[in-house]
């Protein structure tokens, strides 16, 4: 398939379609017009991060297809019905999504792209906001790191593995890197192009989050997460030295992440 249609506009983001530099235009008092970095930060938290229900789709369902986690559902009889309903995740049948999990495949596609749109809006508007320069760059690092994470999810779901065949020829997923909304069909970028963008975003995101580190009292993506993602990306790319280097940089700070008992 040479192209895939992207549906990226949600009603919750329509206020952004006027652009980030038209805040002096006349508008209704009921409309929200961001002018400060704290406004954009709230957008980042609401539209670029996954909420609890969305994490169920992206992590608990998608990650079961990997060797990262296992299901202990049968250890508790109360989980048997749930396990039977979700057994399609473990069978690897050719029509596994169509038979029992067809309702999830759209979420695998739509949810990451909606979050990418949130990241793109933040990135496009940051420089027009007033506020502390260090906060601006920290938010930029967050948005870049989040965007790379969502593209890594997408390309691993819809593209061939990086080490399978020629990644420069294998189709990946469309790259959409601005908040601009256009009624057109977006072509699929190659697996190599998507990985190149992921790497670029992560390297810059890691640098910004390291240089402009903020201590927050609630969960936000930071430079250690960016380094962990870089390690995973280089692992998939079979760039062993950099995969080990970034993994070690995380484990030096968080040695408890290494659990040989699992």
PDB file of C-alpha atoms in Angstrom:
ATOM      1  CA  UNK A   1       0.000   0.000   0.000  1.00  0.00           C
ATOM      2  CA  UNK A   2       1.641   3.207  -1.168  1.00  0.00           C
ATOM      3  CA  UNK A   3      -0.281   5.638   0.981  1.00  0.00           C
ATOM      4  CA  UNK A   4      -2.346   5.688   4.102  1.00  0.00           C
ATOM      5  CA  UNK A   5      -4.929   8.273   5.095  1.00  0.00           C
ATOM      6  CA  UNK A   6      -4.223  10.076   8.358  1.00  0.00           C
ATOM      7  CA  UNK A   7      -7.113  11.467  10.358  1.00  0.00           C
ATOM      8  CA  UNK A   8      -5.501  13.810  12.813  1.00  0.00           C
ATOM      9  CA  UNK A   9      -7.983  16.473  13.776  1.00  0.00           C
ATOM     10  CA  UNK A  10      -9.910  16.268  17.024  1.00  0.00           C
ATOM     11  CA  UNK A  11     -12.459  18.782  18.215  1.00  0.00           C
ATOM     12  CA  UNK A  12     -10.377  19.379  21.324  1.00  0.00           C
ATOM     13  CA  UNK A  13      -7.635  20.905  19.155  1.00  0.00           C
ATOM     14  CA  UNK A  14      -9.663  23.066  16.802  1.00  0.00           C
ATOM     15  CA  UNK A  15      -8.653  26.180  18.687  1.00  0.00           C
ATOM     16  CA  UNK A  16      -5.099  25.654  17.465  1.00  0.00           C
ATOM     17  CA  UNK A  17      -5.955  25.723  13.761  1.00  0.00           C
ATOM     18  CA  UNK A  18      -5.809  29.524  13.620  1.00  0.00           C
ATOM     19  CA  UNK A  19      -2.047  29.287  14.082  1.00  0.00           C
ATOM     20  CA  UNK A  20       0.168  30.259  16.987  1.00  0.00           C
ATOM     21  CA  UNK A  21       0.935  33.816  15.922  1.00  0.00           C
ATOM     22  CA  UNK A  22      -2.597  35.249  15.654  1.00  0.00           C
ATOM     23  CA  UNK A  23      -3.328  35.798  19.328  1.00  0.00           C
ATOM     24  CA  UNK A  24      -4.068  39.507  18.848  1.00  0.00           C
ATOM     25  CA  UNK A  25      -6.923  38.789  16.455  1.00  0.00           C
ATOM     26  CA  UNK A  26     -10.469  39.418  17.680  1.00  0.00           C
ATOM     27  CA  UNK A  27     -12.040  36.332  19.211  1.00  0.00           C
ATOM     28  CA  UNK A  28     -14.861  35.191  21.448  1.00  0.00           C
ATOM     29  CA  UNK A  29     -14.335  35.419  25.206  1.00  0.00           C
ATOM     30  CA  UNK A  30     -15.254  31.732  25.426  1.00  0.00           C
ATOM     31  CA  UNK A  31     -12.264  30.678  23.284  1.00  0.00           C
ATOM     32  CA  UNK A  32      -8.949  29.647  24.783  1.00  0.00           C
ATOM     33  CA  UNK A  33      -5.908  31.383  23.304  1.00  0.00           C
ATOM     34  CA  UNK A  34      -2.573  30.278  24.792  1.00  0.00           C
ATOM     35  CA  UNK A  35      -0.002  32.993  25.346  1.00  0.00           C
ATOM     36  CA  UNK A  36       2.290  31.561  28.025  1.00  0.00           C
ATOM     37  CA  UNK A  37       4.455  28.473  28.299  1.00  0.00           C
ATOM     38  CA  UNK A  38       2.306  27.246  31.175  1.00  0.00           C
ATOM     39  CA  UNK A  39      -0.660  27.161  28.754  1.00  0.00           C
ATOM     40  CA  UNK A  40       1.298  25.001  26.329  1.00  0.00           C
ATOM     41  CA  UNK A  41       2.457  22.826  29.213  1.00  0.00           C
ATOM     42  CA  UNK A  42      -1.166  22.034  30.031  1.00  0.00           C
ATOM     43  CA  UNK A  43      -1.760  21.129  26.388  1.00  0.00           C
ATOM     44  CA  UNK A  44       1.269  18.826  26.518  1.00  0.00           C
ATOM     45  CA  UNK A  45      -0.054  17.098  29.624  1.00  0.00           C
ATOM     46  CA  UNK A  46      -3.563  16.696  28.229  1.00  0.00           C
ATOM     47  CA  UNK A  47      -2.961  15.920  24.556  1.00  0.00           C
ATOM     48  CA  UNK A  48       0.549  14.447  24.285  1.00  0.00           C
ATOM     49  CA  UNK A  49       0.610  12.098  27.286  1.00  0.00           C
ATOM     50  CA  UNK A  50      -1.420   8.886  27.521  1.00  0.00           C
ATOM     51  CA  UNK A  51      -4.087   8.636  30.188  1.00  0.00           C
ATOM     52  CA  UNK A  52      -4.720   5.440  32.139  1.00  0.00           C
ATOM     53  CA  UNK A  53      -7.174   3.962  29.629  1.00  0.00           C
ATOM     54  CA  UNK A  54      -4.924   4.753  26.689  1.00  0.00           C
ATOM     55  CA  UNK A  55      -1.972   3.091  28.406  1.00  0.00           C
ATOM     56  CA  UNK A  56      -4.046  -0.091  28.557  1.00  0.00           C
ATOM     57  CA  UNK A  57      -4.229  -0.059  24.753  1.00  0.00           C
ATOM     58  CA  UNK A  58      -0.652   0.930  24.029  1.00  0.00           C
ATOM     59  CA  UNK A  59       1.253  -0.985  26.698  1.00  0.00           C
ATOM     60  CA  UNK A  60      -0.793  -3.820  28.187  1.00  0.00           C
ATOM     61  CA  UNK A  61      -2.104  -4.931  24.799  1.00  0.00           C
ATOM     62  CA  UNK A  62       0.739  -4.099  22.417  1.00  0.00           C
ATOM     63  CA  UNK A  63       3.593  -5.141  24.689  1.00  0.00           C
ATOM     64  CA  UNK A  64       2.146  -8.623  25.147  1.00  0.00           C
ATOM     65  CA  UNK A  65       3.272  -9.245  21.558  1.00  0.00           C
ATOM     66  CA  UNK A  66       6.892  -8.904  22.718  1.00  0.00           C
ATOM     67  CA  UNK A  67       9.042 -10.816  25.182  1.00  0.00           C
ATOM     68  CA  UNK A  68       8.983  -7.914  27.634  1.00  0.00           C
ATOM     69  CA  UNK A  69       6.026  -9.132  29.700  1.00  0.00           C
ATOM     70  CA  UNK A  70       4.074 -12.301  30.334  1.00  0.00           C
ATOM     71  CA  UNK A  71       0.517 -13.066  31.395  1.00  0.00           C
ATOM     72  CA  UNK A  72      -0.079 -14.601  34.816  1.00  0.00           C
ATOM     73  CA  UNK A  73      -3.854 -14.491  34.407  1.00  0.00           C
ATOM     74  CA  UNK A  74      -4.478 -18.197  34.973  1.00  0.00           C
ATOM     75  CA  UNK A  75      -2.903 -17.931  38.401  1.00  0.00           C
ATOM     76  CA  UNK A  76      -6.136 -16.317  39.514  1.00  0.00           C
ATOM     77  CA  UNK A  77      -9.427 -17.942  38.605  1.00  0.00           C
ATOM     78  CA  UNK A  78     -11.098 -14.533  38.561  1.00  0.00           C
ATOM     79  CA  UNK A  79      -9.066 -13.602  35.485  1.00  0.00           C
ATOM     80  CA  UNK A  80     -10.075 -16.671  33.450  1.00  0.00           C
ATOM     81  CA  UNK A  81     -12.942 -14.989  31.582  1.00  0.00           C
ATOM     82  CA  UNK A  82     -10.799 -11.978  30.771  1.00  0.00           C
ATOM     83  CA  UNK A  83      -7.987 -14.264  29.611  1.00  0.00           C
ATOM     84  CA  UNK A  84     -10.302 -16.235  27.346  1.00  0.00           C
ATOM     85  CA  UNK A  85     -11.622 -13.032  25.787  1.00  0.00           C
ATOM     86  CA  UNK A  86      -8.088 -11.827  25.127  1.00  0.00           C
ATOM     87  CA  UNK A  87      -6.476 -15.105  24.100  1.00  0.00           C
ATOM     88  CA  UNK A  88      -6.079 -13.752  20.536  1.00  0.00           C
ATOM     89  CA  UNK A  89      -3.081 -11.788  21.825  1.00  0.00           C
ATOM     90  CA  UNK A  90      -1.162 -15.012  22.458  1.00  0.00           C
ATOM     91  CA  UNK A  91      -2.096 -17.152  19.444  1.00  0.00           C
ATOM     92  CA  UNK A  92      -0.342 -15.281  16.627  1.00  0.00           C
ATOM     93  CA  UNK A  93      -2.925 -16.416  14.075  1.00  0.00           C
ATOM     94  CA  UNK A  94      -2.832 -14.665  10.709  1.00  0.00           C
ATOM     95  CA  UNK A  95      -6.290 -13.175  11.361  1.00  0.00           C
ATOM     96  CA  UNK A  96      -5.787 -12.586  15.087  1.00  0.00           C
ATOM     97  CA  UNK A  97      -6.968  -8.968  14.970  1.00  0.00           C
ATOM     98  CA  UNK A  98     -10.001  -9.669  12.800  1.00  0.00           C
ATOM     99  CA  UNK A  99     -11.316 -12.576  14.851  1.00  0.00           C
ATOM    100  CA  UNK A 100     -11.285 -11.160  18.355  1.00  0.00           C
ATOM    101  CA  UNK A 101      -9.169  -8.074  18.532  1.00  0.00           C
ATOM    102  CA  UNK A 102     -10.374  -6.082  15.562  1.00  0.00           C
ATOM    103  CA  UNK A 103     -11.601  -3.310  17.810  1.00  0.00           C
ATOM    104  CA  UNK A 104      -8.065  -2.603  18.917  1.00  0.00           C
ATOM    105  CA  UNK A 105      -6.239  -2.242  15.614  1.00  0.00           C
ATOM    106  CA  UNK A 106      -7.742   1.192  14.956  1.00  0.00           C
ATOM    107  CA  UNK A 107      -6.621   2.322  18.401  1.00  0.00           C
ATOM    108  CA  UNK A 108      -3.091   1.135  17.670  1.00  0.00           C
ATOM    109  CA  UNK A 109      -3.115   3.526  14.697  1.00  0.00           C
ATOM    110  CA  UNK A 110      -5.300   6.457  15.725  1.00  0.00           C
ATOM    111  CA  UNK A 111      -4.159   6.916  19.297  1.00  0.00           C
ATOM    112  CA  UNK A 112      -0.431   7.385  18.615  1.00  0.00           C
ATOM    113  CA  UNK A 113      -1.149   9.779  15.728  1.00  0.00           C
ATOM    114  CA  UNK A 114      -3.500  11.832  17.899  1.00  0.00           C
ATOM    115  CA  UNK A 115      -0.734  12.087  20.492  1.00  0.00           C
ATOM    116  CA  UNK A 116       1.789  12.967  17.789  1.00  0.00           C
ATOM    117  CA  UNK A 117      -0.520  15.808  16.787  1.00  0.00           C
ATOM    118  CA  UNK A 118      -0.439  17.041  20.375  1.00  0.00           C
ATOM    119  CA  UNK A 119       3.375  16.934  20.315  1.00  0.00           C
ATOM    120  CA  UNK A 120       3.477  18.770  16.975  1.00  0.00           C
ATOM    121  CA  UNK A 121       1.226  21.544  18.246  1.00  0.00           C
ATOM    122  CA  UNK A 122       3.470  22.047  21.264  1.00  0.00           C
ATOM    123  CA  UNK A 123       6.622  22.077  19.120  1.00  0.00           C
ATOM    124  CA  UNK A 124       5.155  24.506  16.577  1.00  0.00           C
ATOM    125  CA  UNK A 125       3.906  26.952  19.206  1.00  0.00           C
ATOM    126  CA  UNK A 126       6.640  26.960  21.850  1.00  0.00           C
ATOM    127  CA  UNK A 127       8.615  29.830  20.354  1.00  0.00           C
ATOM    128  CA  UNK A 128       5.538  32.095  20.297  1.00  0.00           C
ATOM    129  CA  UNK A 129       4.868  31.700  24.019  1.00  0.00           C
ATOM    130  CA  UNK A 130       6.131  33.940  26.799  1.00  0.00           C
ATOM    131  CA  UNK A 131       7.904  32.449  29.773  1.00  0.00           C
ATOM    132  CA  UNK A 132      11.147  31.106  31.160  1.00  0.00           C
ATOM    133  CA  UNK A 133      13.602  29.992  28.479  1.00  0.00           C
ATOM    134  CA  UNK A 134      14.673  26.903  30.420  1.00  0.00           C
ATOM    135  CA  UNK A 135      11.047  25.759  30.727  1.00  0.00           C
ATOM    136  CA  UNK A 136      10.582  26.260  26.983  1.00  0.00           C
ATOM    137  CA  UNK A 137      13.511  23.981  26.156  1.00  0.00           C
ATOM    138  CA  UNK A 138      12.462  21.402  28.727  1.00  0.00           C
ATOM    139  CA  UNK A 139       8.984  21.237  27.198  1.00  0.00           C
ATOM    140  CA  UNK A 140      10.547  20.959  23.743  1.00  0.00           C
ATOM    141  CA  UNK A 141      12.588  18.003  24.968  1.00  0.00           C
ATOM    142  CA  UNK A 142       9.485  16.348  26.403  1.00  0.00           C
ATOM    143  CA  UNK A 143       7.500  16.768  23.184  1.00  0.00           C
ATOM    144  CA  UNK A 144      10.344  15.440  21.017  1.00  0.00           C
ATOM    145  CA  UNK A 145      10.854  12.415  23.253  1.00  0.00           C
ATOM    146  CA  UNK A 146       7.139  11.631  23.376  1.00  0.00           C
ATOM    147  CA  UNK A 147       6.814  11.973  19.595  1.00  0.00           C
ATOM    148  CA  UNK A 148       9.709   9.575  19.067  1.00  0.00           C
ATOM    149  CA  UNK A 149       8.115   7.051  21.427  1.00  0.00           C
ATOM    150  CA  UNK A 150       4.826   7.092  19.517  1.00  0.00           C
ATOM    151  CA  UNK A 151       6.584   6.697  16.174  1.00  0.00           C
ATOM    152  CA  UNK A 152       8.559   3.772  17.567  1.00  0.00           C
ATOM    153  CA  UNK A 153       5.265   2.141  18.545  1.00  0.00           C
ATOM    154  CA  UNK A 154       3.797   2.758  15.100  1.00  0.00           C
ATOM    155  CA  UNK A 155       6.728   1.627  12.976  1.00  0.00           C
ATOM    156  CA  UNK A 156       7.108  -1.566  15.006  1.00  0.00           C
ATOM    157  CA  UNK A 157       3.412  -2.295  14.630  1.00  0.00           C
ATOM    158  CA  UNK A 158       3.012  -1.514  10.923  1.00  0.00           C
ATOM    159  CA  UNK A 159       6.517  -1.836   9.467  1.00  0.00           C
ATOM    160  CA  UNK A 160       9.035  -4.632   9.100  1.00  0.00           C
ATOM    161  CA  UNK A 161      11.710  -4.985  11.789  1.00  0.00           C
ATOM    162  CA  UNK A 162      14.682  -2.746  11.126  1.00  0.00           C
ATOM    163  CA  UNK A 163      16.994  -5.756  10.694  1.00  0.00           C
ATOM    164  CA  UNK A 164      14.645  -7.576   8.279  1.00  0.00           C
ATOM    165  CA  UNK A 165      15.553  -6.944   4.635  1.00  0.00           C
ATOM    166  CA  UNK A 166      16.447  -3.411   3.537  1.00  0.00           C
ATOM    167  CA  UNK A 167      14.987  -0.782   5.922  1.00  0.00           C
ATOM    168  CA  UNK A 168      15.458   1.905   3.261  1.00  0.00           C
ATOM    169  CA  UNK A 169      13.033   0.005   0.989  1.00  0.00           C
ATOM    170  CA  UNK A 170      10.605  -1.513   3.475  1.00  0.00           C
ATOM    171  CA  UNK A 171       7.505   0.686   4.012  1.00  0.00           C
ATOM    172  CA  UNK A 172       7.071   2.089   7.491  1.00  0.00           C
ATOM    173  CA  UNK A 173       4.490   4.687   8.509  1.00  0.00           C
ATOM    174  CA  UNK A 174       3.828   8.277   7.376  1.00  0.00           C
ATOM    175  CA  UNK A 175       5.872  10.972   9.100  1.00  0.00           C
ATOM    176  CA  UNK A 176       3.772  13.993  10.077  1.00  0.00           C
ATOM    177  CA  UNK A 177       5.993  16.535  11.817  1.00  0.00           C
ATOM    178  CA  UNK A 178       3.920  19.732  11.911  1.00  0.00           C
ATOM    179  CA  UNK A 179       0.514  20.637  13.310  1.00  0.00           C
ATOM    180  CA  UNK A 180      -0.707  21.765   9.885  1.00  0.00           C
ATOM    181  CA  UNK A 181      -3.801  19.831   8.846  1.00  0.00           C
ATOM    182  CA  UNK A 182      -4.191  19.072   5.147  1.00  0.00           C
ATOM    183  CA  UNK A 183      -6.824  17.039   3.336  1.00  0.00           C
ATOM    184  CA  UNK A 184      -4.480  14.712   1.497  1.00  0.00           C
ATOM    185  CA  UNK A 185      -3.086  11.221   1.518  1.00  0.00           C
ATOM    186  CA  UNK A 186       0.264  10.854   3.218  1.00  0.00           C
ATOM    187  CA  UNK A 187       2.727   8.354   1.722  1.00  0.00           C
ATOM    188  CA  UNK A 188       4.413   5.790   3.899  1.00  0.00           C
ATOM    189  CA  UNK A 189       7.974   6.689   4.741  1.00  0.00           C
ATOM    190  CA  UNK A 190      10.474   3.864   4.759  1.00  0.00           C
ATOM    191  CA  UNK A 191      11.406   2.066   7.965  1.00  0.00           C
ATOM    192  CA  UNK A 192      14.855   3.678   7.752  1.00  0.00           C
ATOM    193  CA  UNK A 193      13.356   7.170   7.410  1.00  0.00           C
ATOM    194  CA  UNK A 194      11.084   6.657  10.414  1.00  0.00           C
ATOM    195  CA  UNK A 195      13.935   5.309  12.518  1.00  0.00           C
ATOM    196  CA  UNK A 196      16.086   8.241  11.396  1.00  0.00           C
ATOM    197  CA  UNK A 197      13.440  10.689  12.629  1.00  0.00           C
ATOM    198  CA  UNK A 198      13.030   8.771  15.882  1.00  0.00           C
ATOM    199  CA  UNK A 199      16.781   8.877  16.488  1.00  0.00           C
ATOM    200  CA  UNK A 200      16.965  12.587  15.639  1.00  0.00           C
ATOM    201  CA  UNK A 201      14.100  13.451  17.989  1.00  0.00           C
ATOM    202  CA  UNK A 202      15.497  11.331  20.807  1.00  0.00           C
ATOM    203  CA  UNK A 203      19.030  12.705  20.567  1.00  0.00           C
ATOM    204  CA  UNK A 204      17.759  16.271  20.696  1.00  0.00           C
ATOM    205  CA  UNK A 205      15.163  15.457  23.334  1.00  0.00           C
ATOM    206  CA  UNK A 206      17.756  13.753  25.517  1.00  0.00           C
ATOM    207  CA  UNK A 207      20.113  16.731  25.226  1.00  0.00           C
ATOM    208  CA  UNK A 208      17.413  19.244  26.122  1.00  0.00           C
ATOM    209  CA  UNK A 209      16.001  17.219  29.017  1.00  0.00           C
ATOM    210  CA  UNK A 210      19.511  16.673  30.393  1.00  0.00           C
ATOM    211  CA  UNK A 211      20.544  20.324  30.066  1.00  0.00           C
ATOM    212  CA  UNK A 212      17.220  21.790  31.229  1.00  0.00           C
ATOM    213  CA  UNK A 213      16.271  19.224  33.851  1.00  0.00           C
ATOM    214  CA  UNK A 214      13.267  20.051  36.045  1.00  0.00           C
ATOM    215  CA  UNK A 215      12.506  18.342  39.342  1.00  0.00           C
ATOM    216  CA  UNK A 216       8.786  17.660  39.377  1.00  0.00           C
ATOM    217  CA  UNK A 217       6.680  15.922  41.994  1.00  0.00           C
ATOM    218  CA  UNK A 218       4.652  13.888  39.485  1.00  0.00           C
ATOM    219  CA  UNK A 219       5.435  11.542  36.639  1.00  0.00           C
ATOM    220  CA  UNK A 220       6.793  13.182  33.495  1.00  0.00           C
ATOM    221  CA  UNK A 221       9.116  11.899  30.807  1.00  0.00           C
ATOM    222  CA  UNK A 222      12.731  12.912  31.453  1.00  0.00           C
ATOM    223  CA  UNK A 223      16.251  12.428  30.193  1.00  0.00           C
ATOM    224  CA  UNK A 224      16.539   8.915  31.654  1.00  0.00           C
ATOM    225  CA  UNK A 225      13.474   7.858  29.680  1.00  0.00           C
ATOM    226  CA  UNK A 226      15.003   9.392  26.547  1.00  0.00           C
ATOM    227  CA  UNK A 227      18.226   7.453  27.147  1.00  0.00           C
ATOM    228  CA  UNK A 228      16.286   4.229  27.728  1.00  0.00           C
ATOM    229  CA  UNK A 229      14.399   4.755  24.467  1.00  0.00           C
ATOM    230  CA  UNK A 230      17.670   5.433  22.633  1.00  0.00           C
ATOM    231  CA  UNK A 231      19.021   2.162  23.988  1.00  0.00           C
ATOM    232  CA  UNK A 232      15.949   0.327  22.690  1.00  0.00           C
ATOM    233  CA  UNK A 233      16.140   1.997  19.267  1.00  0.00           C
ATOM    234  CA  UNK A 234      19.818   1.129  18.858  1.00  0.00           C
ATOM    235  CA  UNK A 235      19.072  -2.418  20.017  1.00  0.00           C
ATOM    236  CA  UNK A 236      16.517  -2.787  17.215  1.00  0.00           C
ATOM    237  CA  UNK A 237      19.021  -1.265  14.775  1.00  0.00           C
ATOM    238  CA  UNK A 238      21.681  -3.730  16.016  1.00  0.00           C
ATOM    239  CA  UNK A 239      23.978  -0.866  16.960  1.00  0.00           C
ATOM    240  CA  UNK A 240      25.195  -2.811  19.972  1.00  0.00           C
ATOM    241  CA  UNK A 241      27.776  -0.365  21.333  1.00  0.00           C
ATOM    242  CA  UNK A 242      25.381   2.563  21.567  1.00  0.00           C
ATOM    243  CA  UNK A 243      22.576   0.338  22.855  1.00  0.00           C
ATOM    244  CA  UNK A 244      24.801  -0.777  25.730  1.00  0.00           C
ATOM    245  CA  UNK A 245      26.145   2.716  26.370  1.00  0.00           C
ATOM    246  CA  UNK A 246      22.701   4.282  26.749  1.00  0.00           C
ATOM    247  CA  UNK A 247      21.415   1.361  28.824  1.00  0.00           C
ATOM    248  CA  UNK A 248      24.396   1.690  31.149  1.00  0.00           C
ATOM    249  CA  UNK A 249      23.817   5.441  31.504  1.00  0.00           C
ATOM    250  CA  UNK A 250      20.324   4.686  32.820  1.00  0.00           C
ATOM    251  CA  UNK A 251      21.356   1.805  35.083  1.00  0.00           C
ATOM    252  CA  UNK A 252      24.080   3.906  36.674  1.00  0.00           C
ATOM    253  CA  UNK A 253      21.352   6.202  37.987  1.00  0.00           C
ATOM    254  CA  UNK A 254      18.599   3.592  38.421  1.00  0.00           C
ATOM    255  CA  UNK A 255      20.374   0.274  39.178  1.00  0.00           C
ATOM    256  CA  UNK A 256      17.135  -1.180  40.561  1.00  0.00           C
ATOM    257  CA  UNK A 257      15.812  -1.387  36.980  1.00  0.00           C
ATOM    258  CA  UNK A 258      18.061  -4.407  36.485  1.00  0.00           C
ATOM    259  CA  UNK A 259      16.184  -7.385  37.908  1.00  0.00           C
ATOM    260  CA  UNK A 260      17.669 -10.786  37.135  1.00  0.00           C
ATOM    261  CA  UNK A 261      14.951 -12.517  39.145  1.00  0.00           C
ATOM    262  CA  UNK A 262      12.261 -12.072  36.497  1.00  0.00           C
TER     263      UNK A 262
END
